[in-house]
Coordinates of C-alpha atoms and ligand atoms in Angstrom, one line a residue:
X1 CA 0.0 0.0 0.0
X2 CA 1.1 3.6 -0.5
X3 CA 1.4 5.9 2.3
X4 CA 0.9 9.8 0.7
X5 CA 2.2 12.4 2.7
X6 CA -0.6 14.1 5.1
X7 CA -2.4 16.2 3.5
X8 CA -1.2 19.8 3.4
X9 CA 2.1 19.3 3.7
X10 CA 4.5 18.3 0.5
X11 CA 8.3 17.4 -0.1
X12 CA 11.1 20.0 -0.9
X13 CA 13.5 18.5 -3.1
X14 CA 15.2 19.2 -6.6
X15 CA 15.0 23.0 -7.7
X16 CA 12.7 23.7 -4.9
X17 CA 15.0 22.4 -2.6
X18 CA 17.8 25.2 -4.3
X19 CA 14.9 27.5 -3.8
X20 CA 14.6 27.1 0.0
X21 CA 18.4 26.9 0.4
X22 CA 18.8 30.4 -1.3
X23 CA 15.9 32.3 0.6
X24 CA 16.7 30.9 3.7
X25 CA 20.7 32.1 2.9
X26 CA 19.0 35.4 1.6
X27 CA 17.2 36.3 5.2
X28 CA 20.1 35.2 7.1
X29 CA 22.4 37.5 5.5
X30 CA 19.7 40.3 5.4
X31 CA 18.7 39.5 9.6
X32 CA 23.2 40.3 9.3
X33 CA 22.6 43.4 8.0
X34 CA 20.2 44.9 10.7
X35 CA 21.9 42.8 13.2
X36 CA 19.0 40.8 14.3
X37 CA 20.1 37.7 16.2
X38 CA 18.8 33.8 15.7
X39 CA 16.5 32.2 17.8
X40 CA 15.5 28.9 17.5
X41 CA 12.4 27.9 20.3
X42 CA 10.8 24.9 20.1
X43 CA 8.0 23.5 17.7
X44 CA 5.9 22.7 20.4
X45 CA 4.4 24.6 23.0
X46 CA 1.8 24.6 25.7
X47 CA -1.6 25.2 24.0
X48 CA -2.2 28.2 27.2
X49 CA 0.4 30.1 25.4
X50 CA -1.4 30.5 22.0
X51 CA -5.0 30.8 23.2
X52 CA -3.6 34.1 25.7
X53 CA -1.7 35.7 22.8
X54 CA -2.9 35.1 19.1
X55 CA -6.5 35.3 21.0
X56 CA -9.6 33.1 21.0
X57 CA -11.3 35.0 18.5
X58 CA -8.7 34.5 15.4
X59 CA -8.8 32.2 12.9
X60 CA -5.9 30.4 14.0
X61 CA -6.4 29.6 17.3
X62 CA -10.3 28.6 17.4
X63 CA -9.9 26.3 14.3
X64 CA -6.4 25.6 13.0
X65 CA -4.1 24.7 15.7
X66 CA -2.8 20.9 15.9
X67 CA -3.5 20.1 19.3
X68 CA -3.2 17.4 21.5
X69 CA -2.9 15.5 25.0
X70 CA 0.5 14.3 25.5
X71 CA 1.1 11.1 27.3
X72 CA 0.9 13.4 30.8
X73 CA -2.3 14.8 29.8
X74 CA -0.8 18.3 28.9
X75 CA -2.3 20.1 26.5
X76 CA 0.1 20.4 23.5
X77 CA 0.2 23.0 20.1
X78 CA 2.2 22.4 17.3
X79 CA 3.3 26.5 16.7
X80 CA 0.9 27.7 14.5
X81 CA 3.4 30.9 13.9
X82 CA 6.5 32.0 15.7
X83 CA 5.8 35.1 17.8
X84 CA 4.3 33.7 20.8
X85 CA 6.7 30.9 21.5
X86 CA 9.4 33.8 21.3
X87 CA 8.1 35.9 23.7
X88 CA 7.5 32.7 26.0
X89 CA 10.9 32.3 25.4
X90 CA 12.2 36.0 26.2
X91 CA 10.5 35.2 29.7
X92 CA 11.6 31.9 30.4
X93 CA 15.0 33.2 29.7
X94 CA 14.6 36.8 30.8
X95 CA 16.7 37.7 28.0
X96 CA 14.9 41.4 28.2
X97 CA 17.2 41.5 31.5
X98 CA 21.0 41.9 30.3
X99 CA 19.8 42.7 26.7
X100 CA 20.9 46.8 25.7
X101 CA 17.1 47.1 24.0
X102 CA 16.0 46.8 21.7
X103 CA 16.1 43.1 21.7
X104 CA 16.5 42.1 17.9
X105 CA 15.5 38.2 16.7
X106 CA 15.5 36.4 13.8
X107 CA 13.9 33.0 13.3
X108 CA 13.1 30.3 10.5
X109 CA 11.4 26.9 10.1
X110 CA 8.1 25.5 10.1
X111 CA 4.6 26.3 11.1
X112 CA 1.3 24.7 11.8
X113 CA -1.9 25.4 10.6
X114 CA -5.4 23.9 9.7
X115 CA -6.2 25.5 6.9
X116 CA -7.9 24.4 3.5
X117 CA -4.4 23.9 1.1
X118 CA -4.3 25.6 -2.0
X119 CA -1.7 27.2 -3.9
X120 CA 0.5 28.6 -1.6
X121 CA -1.4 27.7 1.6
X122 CA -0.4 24.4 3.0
X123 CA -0.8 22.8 6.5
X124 CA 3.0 22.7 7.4
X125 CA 4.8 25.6 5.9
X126 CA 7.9 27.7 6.8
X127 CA 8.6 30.8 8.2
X128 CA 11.6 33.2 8.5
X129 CA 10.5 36.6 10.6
X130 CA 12.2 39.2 13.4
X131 CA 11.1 40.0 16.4
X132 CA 12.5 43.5 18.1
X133 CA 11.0 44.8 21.8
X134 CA 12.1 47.4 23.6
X135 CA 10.6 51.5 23.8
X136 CA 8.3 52.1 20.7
X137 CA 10.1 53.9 18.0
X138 CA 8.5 54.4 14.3
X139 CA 12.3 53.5 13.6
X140 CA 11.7 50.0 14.8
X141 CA 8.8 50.0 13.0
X142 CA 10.0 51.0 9.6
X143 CA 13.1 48.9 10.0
X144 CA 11.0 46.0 10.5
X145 CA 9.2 46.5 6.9
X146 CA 12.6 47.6 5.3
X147 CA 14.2 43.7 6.7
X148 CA 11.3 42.2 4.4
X149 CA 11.4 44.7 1.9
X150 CA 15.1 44.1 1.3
X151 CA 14.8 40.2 1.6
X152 CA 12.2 40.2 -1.7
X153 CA 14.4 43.1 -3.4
X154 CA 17.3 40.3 -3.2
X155 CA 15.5 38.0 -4.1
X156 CA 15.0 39.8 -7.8
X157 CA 11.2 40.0 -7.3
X158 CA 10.5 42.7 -9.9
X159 CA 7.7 45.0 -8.1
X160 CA 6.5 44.5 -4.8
X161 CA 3.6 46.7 -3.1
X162 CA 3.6 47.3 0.6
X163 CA 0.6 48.3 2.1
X164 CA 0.3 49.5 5.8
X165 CA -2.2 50.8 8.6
X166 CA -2.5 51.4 11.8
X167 CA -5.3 49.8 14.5
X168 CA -5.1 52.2 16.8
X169 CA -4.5 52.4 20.4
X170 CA -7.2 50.6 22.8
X171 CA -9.7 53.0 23.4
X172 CA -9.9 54.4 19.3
X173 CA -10.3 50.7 18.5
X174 CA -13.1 50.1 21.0
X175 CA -14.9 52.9 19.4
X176 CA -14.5 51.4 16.0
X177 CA -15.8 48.6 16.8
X178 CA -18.7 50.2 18.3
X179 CA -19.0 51.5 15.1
X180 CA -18.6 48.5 13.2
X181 CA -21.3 46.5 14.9
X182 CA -23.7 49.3 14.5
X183 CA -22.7 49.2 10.7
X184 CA -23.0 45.2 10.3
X185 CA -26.5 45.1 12.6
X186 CA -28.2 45.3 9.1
X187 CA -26.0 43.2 7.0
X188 CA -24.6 40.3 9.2
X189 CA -28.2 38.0 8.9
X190 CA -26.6 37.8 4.5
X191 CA -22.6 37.4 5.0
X192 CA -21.2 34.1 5.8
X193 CA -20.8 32.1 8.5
X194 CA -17.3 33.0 9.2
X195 CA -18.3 36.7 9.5
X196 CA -21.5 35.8 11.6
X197 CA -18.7 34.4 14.4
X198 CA -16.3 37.3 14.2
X199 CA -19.2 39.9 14.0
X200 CA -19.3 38.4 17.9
X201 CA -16.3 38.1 18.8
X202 CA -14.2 40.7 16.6
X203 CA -16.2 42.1 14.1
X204 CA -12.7 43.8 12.6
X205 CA -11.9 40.5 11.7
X206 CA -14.8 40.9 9.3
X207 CA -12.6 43.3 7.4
X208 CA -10.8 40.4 6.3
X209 CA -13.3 38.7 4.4
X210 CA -12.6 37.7 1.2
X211 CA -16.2 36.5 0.4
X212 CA -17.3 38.7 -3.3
X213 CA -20.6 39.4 -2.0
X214 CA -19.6 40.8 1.9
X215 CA -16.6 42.8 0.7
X216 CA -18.8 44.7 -1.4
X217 CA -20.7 45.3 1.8
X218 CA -17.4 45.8 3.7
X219 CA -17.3 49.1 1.4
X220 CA -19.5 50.6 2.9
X221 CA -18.2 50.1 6.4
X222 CA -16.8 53.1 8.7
X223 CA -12.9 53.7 7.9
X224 CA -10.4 52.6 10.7
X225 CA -8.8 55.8 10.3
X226 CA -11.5 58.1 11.5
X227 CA -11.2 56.7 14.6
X228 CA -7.3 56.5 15.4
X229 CA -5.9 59.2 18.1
X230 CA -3.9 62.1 16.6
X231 CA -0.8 60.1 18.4
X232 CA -1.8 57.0 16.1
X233 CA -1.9 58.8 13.2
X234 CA 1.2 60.5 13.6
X235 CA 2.8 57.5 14.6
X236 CA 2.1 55.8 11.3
X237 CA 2.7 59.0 9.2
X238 CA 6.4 59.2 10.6
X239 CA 6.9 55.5 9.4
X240 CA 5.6 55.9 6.4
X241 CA 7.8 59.2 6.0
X242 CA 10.6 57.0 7.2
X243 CA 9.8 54.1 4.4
X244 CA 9.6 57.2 1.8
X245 CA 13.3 58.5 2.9
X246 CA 15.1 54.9 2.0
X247 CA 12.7 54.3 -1.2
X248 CA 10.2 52.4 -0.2
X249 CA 6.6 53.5 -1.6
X250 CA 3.7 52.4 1.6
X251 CA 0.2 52.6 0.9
X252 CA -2.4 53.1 3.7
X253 CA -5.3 50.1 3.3
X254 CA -7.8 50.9 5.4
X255 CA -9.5 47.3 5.7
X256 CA -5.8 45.9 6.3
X257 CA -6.3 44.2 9.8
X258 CA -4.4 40.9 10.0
X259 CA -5.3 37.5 11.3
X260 CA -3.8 37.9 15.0
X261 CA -5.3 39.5 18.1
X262 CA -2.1 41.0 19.8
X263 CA -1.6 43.5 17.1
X264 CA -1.7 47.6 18.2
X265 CA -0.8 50.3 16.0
X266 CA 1.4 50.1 12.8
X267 CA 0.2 46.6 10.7
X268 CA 1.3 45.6 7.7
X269 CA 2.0 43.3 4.4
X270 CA 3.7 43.0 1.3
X271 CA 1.9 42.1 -2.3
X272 CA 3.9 40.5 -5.5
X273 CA 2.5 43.0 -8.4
X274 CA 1.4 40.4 -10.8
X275 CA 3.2 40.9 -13.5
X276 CA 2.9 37.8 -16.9
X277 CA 4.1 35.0 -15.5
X278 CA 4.9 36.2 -11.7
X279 CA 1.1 35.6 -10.0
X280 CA -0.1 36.5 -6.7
X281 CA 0.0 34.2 -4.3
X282 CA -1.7 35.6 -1.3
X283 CA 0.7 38.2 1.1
X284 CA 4.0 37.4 1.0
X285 CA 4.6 38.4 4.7
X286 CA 3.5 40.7 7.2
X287 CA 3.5 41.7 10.8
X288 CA 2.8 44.8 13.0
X289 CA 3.4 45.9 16.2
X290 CA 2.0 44.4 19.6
X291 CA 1.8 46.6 22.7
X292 CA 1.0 44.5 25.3
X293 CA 2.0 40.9 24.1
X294 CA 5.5 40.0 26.2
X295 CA 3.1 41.4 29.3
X296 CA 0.6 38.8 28.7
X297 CA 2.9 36.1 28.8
X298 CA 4.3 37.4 32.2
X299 CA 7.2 39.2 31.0
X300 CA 8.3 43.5 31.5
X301 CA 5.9 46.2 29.7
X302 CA 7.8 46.5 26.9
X303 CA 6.3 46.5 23.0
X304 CA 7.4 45.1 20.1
X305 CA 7.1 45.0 16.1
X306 CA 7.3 41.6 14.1
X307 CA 7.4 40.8 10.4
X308 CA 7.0 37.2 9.1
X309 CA 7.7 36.2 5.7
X310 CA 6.0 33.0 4.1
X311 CA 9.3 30.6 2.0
X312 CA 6.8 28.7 0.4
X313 CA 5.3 31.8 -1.1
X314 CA 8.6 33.3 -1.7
X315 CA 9.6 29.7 -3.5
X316 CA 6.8 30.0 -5.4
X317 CA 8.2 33.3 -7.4
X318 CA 11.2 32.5 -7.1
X319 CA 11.1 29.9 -9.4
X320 CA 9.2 32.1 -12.0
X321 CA 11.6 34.7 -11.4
X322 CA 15.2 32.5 -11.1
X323 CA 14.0 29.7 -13.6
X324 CA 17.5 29.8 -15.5
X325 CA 19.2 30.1 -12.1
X326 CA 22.5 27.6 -12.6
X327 CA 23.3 27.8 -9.0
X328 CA 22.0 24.3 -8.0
X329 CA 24.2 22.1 -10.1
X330 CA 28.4 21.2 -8.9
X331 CA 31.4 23.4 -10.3
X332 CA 32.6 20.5 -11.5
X333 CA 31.6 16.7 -12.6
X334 CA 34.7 14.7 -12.4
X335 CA 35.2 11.8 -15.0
X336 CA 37.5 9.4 -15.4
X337 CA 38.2 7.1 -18.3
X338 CA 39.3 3.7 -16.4
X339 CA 38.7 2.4 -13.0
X340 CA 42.2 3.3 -12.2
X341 CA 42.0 7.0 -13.1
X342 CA 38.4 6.8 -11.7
X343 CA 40.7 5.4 -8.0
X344 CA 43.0 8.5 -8.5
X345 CA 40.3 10.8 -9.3
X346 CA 39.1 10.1 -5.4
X347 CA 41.8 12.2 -4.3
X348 CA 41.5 15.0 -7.1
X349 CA 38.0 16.0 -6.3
X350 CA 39.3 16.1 -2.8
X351 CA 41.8 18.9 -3.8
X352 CA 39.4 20.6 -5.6
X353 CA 36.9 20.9 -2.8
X354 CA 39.7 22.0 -0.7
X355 CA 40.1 24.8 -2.8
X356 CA 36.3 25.6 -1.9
X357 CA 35.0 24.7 -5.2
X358 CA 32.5 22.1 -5.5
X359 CA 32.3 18.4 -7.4
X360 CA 30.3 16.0 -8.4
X361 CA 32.1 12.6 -9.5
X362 CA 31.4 9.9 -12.0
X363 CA 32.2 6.4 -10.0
X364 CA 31.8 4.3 -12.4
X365 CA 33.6 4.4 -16.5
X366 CA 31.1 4.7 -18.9
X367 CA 31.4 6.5 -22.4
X368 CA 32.1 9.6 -23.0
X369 CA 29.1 10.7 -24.6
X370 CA 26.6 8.9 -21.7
X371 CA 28.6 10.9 -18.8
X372 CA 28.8 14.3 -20.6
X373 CA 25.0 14.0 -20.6
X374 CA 24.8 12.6 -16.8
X375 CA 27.2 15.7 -16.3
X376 CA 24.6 18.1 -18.0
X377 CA 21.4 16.7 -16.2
X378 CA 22.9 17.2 -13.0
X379 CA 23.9 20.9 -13.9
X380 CA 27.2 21.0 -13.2
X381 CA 29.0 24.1 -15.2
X382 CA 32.2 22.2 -16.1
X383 CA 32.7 18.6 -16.9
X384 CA 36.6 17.6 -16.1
X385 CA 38.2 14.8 -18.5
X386 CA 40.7 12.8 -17.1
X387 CA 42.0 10.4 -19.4
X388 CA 45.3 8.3 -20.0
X389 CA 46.4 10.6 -21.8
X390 CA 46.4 13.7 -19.6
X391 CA 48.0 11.6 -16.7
X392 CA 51.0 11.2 -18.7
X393 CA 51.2 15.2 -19.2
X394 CA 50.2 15.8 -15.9
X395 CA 47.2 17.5 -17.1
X396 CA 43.1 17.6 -16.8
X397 CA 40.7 18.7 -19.9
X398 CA 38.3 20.9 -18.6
X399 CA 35.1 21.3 -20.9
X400 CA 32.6 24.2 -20.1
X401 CA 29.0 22.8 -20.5
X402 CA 27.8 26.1 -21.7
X403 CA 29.7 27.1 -24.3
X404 CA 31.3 23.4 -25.1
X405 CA 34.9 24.7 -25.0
X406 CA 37.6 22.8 -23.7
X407 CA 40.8 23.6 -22.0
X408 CA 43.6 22.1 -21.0
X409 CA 44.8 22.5 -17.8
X410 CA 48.2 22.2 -15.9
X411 CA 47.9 19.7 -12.7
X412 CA 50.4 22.5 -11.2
X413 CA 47.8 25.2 -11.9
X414 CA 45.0 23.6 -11.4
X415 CA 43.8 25.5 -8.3
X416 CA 43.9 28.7 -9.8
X417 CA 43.3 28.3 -13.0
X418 CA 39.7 26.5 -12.0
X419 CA 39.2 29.2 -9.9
X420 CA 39.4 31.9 -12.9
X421 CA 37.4 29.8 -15.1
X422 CA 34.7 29.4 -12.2
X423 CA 34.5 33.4 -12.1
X424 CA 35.1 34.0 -15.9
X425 CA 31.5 31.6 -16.1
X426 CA 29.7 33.3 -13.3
X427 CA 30.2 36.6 -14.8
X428 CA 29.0 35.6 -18.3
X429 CA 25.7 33.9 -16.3
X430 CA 25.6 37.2 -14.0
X431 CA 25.7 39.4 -17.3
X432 CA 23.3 37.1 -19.5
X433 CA 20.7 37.4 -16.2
X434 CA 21.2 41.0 -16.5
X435 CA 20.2 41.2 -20.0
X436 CA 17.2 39.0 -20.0
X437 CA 15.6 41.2 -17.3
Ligands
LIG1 P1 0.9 35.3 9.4 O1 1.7 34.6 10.5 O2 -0.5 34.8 9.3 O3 1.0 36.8 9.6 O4 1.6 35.0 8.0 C1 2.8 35.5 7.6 C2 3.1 34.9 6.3 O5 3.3 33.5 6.4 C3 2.1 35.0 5.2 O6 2.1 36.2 4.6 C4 2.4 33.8 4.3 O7 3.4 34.2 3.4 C5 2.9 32.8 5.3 N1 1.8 31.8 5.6 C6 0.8 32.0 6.5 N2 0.0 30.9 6.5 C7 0.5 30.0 5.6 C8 0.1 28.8 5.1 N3 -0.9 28.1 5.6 N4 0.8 28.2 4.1 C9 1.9 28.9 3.5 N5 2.3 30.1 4.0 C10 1.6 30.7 5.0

């Protein structure tokens, strides 16, 4: 019988595989450049800790976390997104106390969630987001949508909208929603079920709904930002301001709300513009900033600002985007032209790789013709020959898979003259990239 994987979840291998490698490389080195530091917390938590912060009354917690008894009779959640489990972790480990604030985080791997899969929506999926706490600062803020802005940049992703808003402190949100329920009184017996249940528990939420026939009503609905305090406004003015001053174009949405109860103030996401081939795919990423979260999970009264990013949505362009990226094959495929060369060879590749370059090897003789094209199919850029012939002259025959010229090269100056012919063919792809964009 064959077992299928569960549903909701899928396999990363081959090009998608290169895909995840790069992004995850790309938010590393970009979490470097704002000097965010790793965190790595663990996949499961108490279920307590999700049901006080993301709130009863989102999606996530009241139908798509994995929970479940452990053999103690604990109630266990797989995380169904990072934040919490960070801030858990910030107490448990009072890293607020010897931390100069703010505290800046960086995480990756995978989430949990219920949810109905479709493109770009699975049940296990991966995440790579900051976290920074400390005094509120529209800095912060705007440095926390510049982290995500600058991962997609380097990721090549053509044009990429950002749109922003702000909830509001307590009190101007109360008052909305005062507002809102007034508003939806009339409507709510016609929209759908999901919006029935929020309309009683958080009828912003209803905001949200993506439902043709109740976001037409959702037009009509009073605007978040009639409500917000003079501070709140400000306060979102200055980072978009701030966005403005370093290039990046905000736009306010007014029905942006996001998914997650601990959000106050500045919330916000990012869009692919669709663009031929390059499709949207649902946000990208997102976050905002939370007030009162690390206090509800027993910790000091400090706020903080998250963004998340989504790698499976990020995957998804990328491979539309990168599709002629070369980067996933070896340097070199290593082939020998008897068993005895192919012993030797052993101890070639291994000087090779010392010189930080990678290769691929063929193990076993077979013609020429049959390893140039296992050489090929496995993307390598350059196949190397070695034959009886080049042993006597001390030599290797390189071959560029690209352009099919071959070299040959001095065992003496092998090192560095791979090394050149590695750059030489990095340029070219860099340049032909270049072009075709
Ligand atoms: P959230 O934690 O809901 O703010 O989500 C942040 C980002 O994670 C989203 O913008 C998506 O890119 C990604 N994401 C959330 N849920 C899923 C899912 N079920 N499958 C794949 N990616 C997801």
């Amino acid at each position: 019988m064959e077992i299928n994987p569960v549903k909701g979840t899928h396999d990363i291998f081959d090009k998608e595989a290169h895909s995840y490698r790069k992004i995850e490389m790309i938010c590393r080195y970009v979490a470097d450049l704002y000097n965010y530091q790793e965190i790595r917390t663990p996949v499961m938590e108490h279920t307590n800790l999700f049901i006080r912060s993301v709130g009863e009354s989102s999606d996530i917690v009241s139908k798509e976390m994995y929970t479940f008894e452990d053999k103690a009779g604990r109630s266990i959640t797989l995380r169904p997104e990072f934040t919490a489990g960070i801030m858990r972790s910030i107490v448990s480990n009072k890293l607020y106390a010897n931390a100069d604030l703010p505290l800046k985080l960086f995480y990756l791997g995978p989430c949990f969630r219920y949810e109905r899969p479709q493109a770009g929506r699975y049940r296990q999926f991966n995440q790579f987001g900051i976290e920074a706490i400390g005094e509120p600062s529209y800095q912060l803020d705007a440095e926390a949508i510049a982290v995500g802005h600058r991962i997609l940049i380097s990721l090549g992703i053509p044009k990429i909208k950002v749109v922003v808003n702000s909830l509001g402190d307590e009190e101007s949100r109360a008052r909305y929603r005062e507002a809102l329920k007034a508003y939806f009184k009339d409507h709510i017996e016609n929209m759908c079920s999901d919006c029935k249940r929020r309309y009683e528990v958080n009828p912003l939420r209803i905001l949200d709904c993506k439902v043709p026939e109740d976001i037409e009503i959702v037009k009509g609905a009073p605007k978040l930002h009639d409500f917000l305090s003079p501070e709140s406004k400000i306060y979102l003015d200055s980072v978009i301001a701030a966005l403005d001053e370093i290039g990046i174009e905000a736009e306010i949405d007014d029905n942006l709300v996001r998914g997650l109860d601990y959000y106050t103030g500045v919330v916000f996401e990012y869009h692919v513009v669709e663009d031929g081939e390059i499709k949207d795919v649902g946000a990208l990423g997102g976050g905002g900033h939370y007030g009162k979260l690390l206090k509800e999970v027993g910790g000091p009264d400090l706020e903080g600002i998250g963004m998340a990013l989504g790698i499976e949505r990020l995957a998804l362009i990328d491979q539309v985007v990168n599709k002629n990226d070369v980067l996933n094959g070896p340097d070199f495929y290593l082939i020998g032209m008897s068993d005895e060369i192919i012993e030797k060879n052993f101890s070639l590749a291994d000087i090779i790789r010392s010189e930080g370059m990678s290769v691929d090897c063929a193990y076993h003789v077979k013609s020429l013709k049959s390893v140039f094209k296992v050489a090929e199919r496995k993307r390598a850029k350059f196949a190397i020959i070695v034959g009886e012939d080049e042993i006597e002259k001390r030599q290797i025959k390189v071959k560029n898979l690209q352009t099919q010229e071959q070299t040959d090269v001095k065992l003496d100056d092998m090192a560095l003259v791979l090394r050149s012919m590695l750059n030489e063919y990095m340029e070219a792809f860099y340049a032909s990239q270049v072009e075709m964009k």
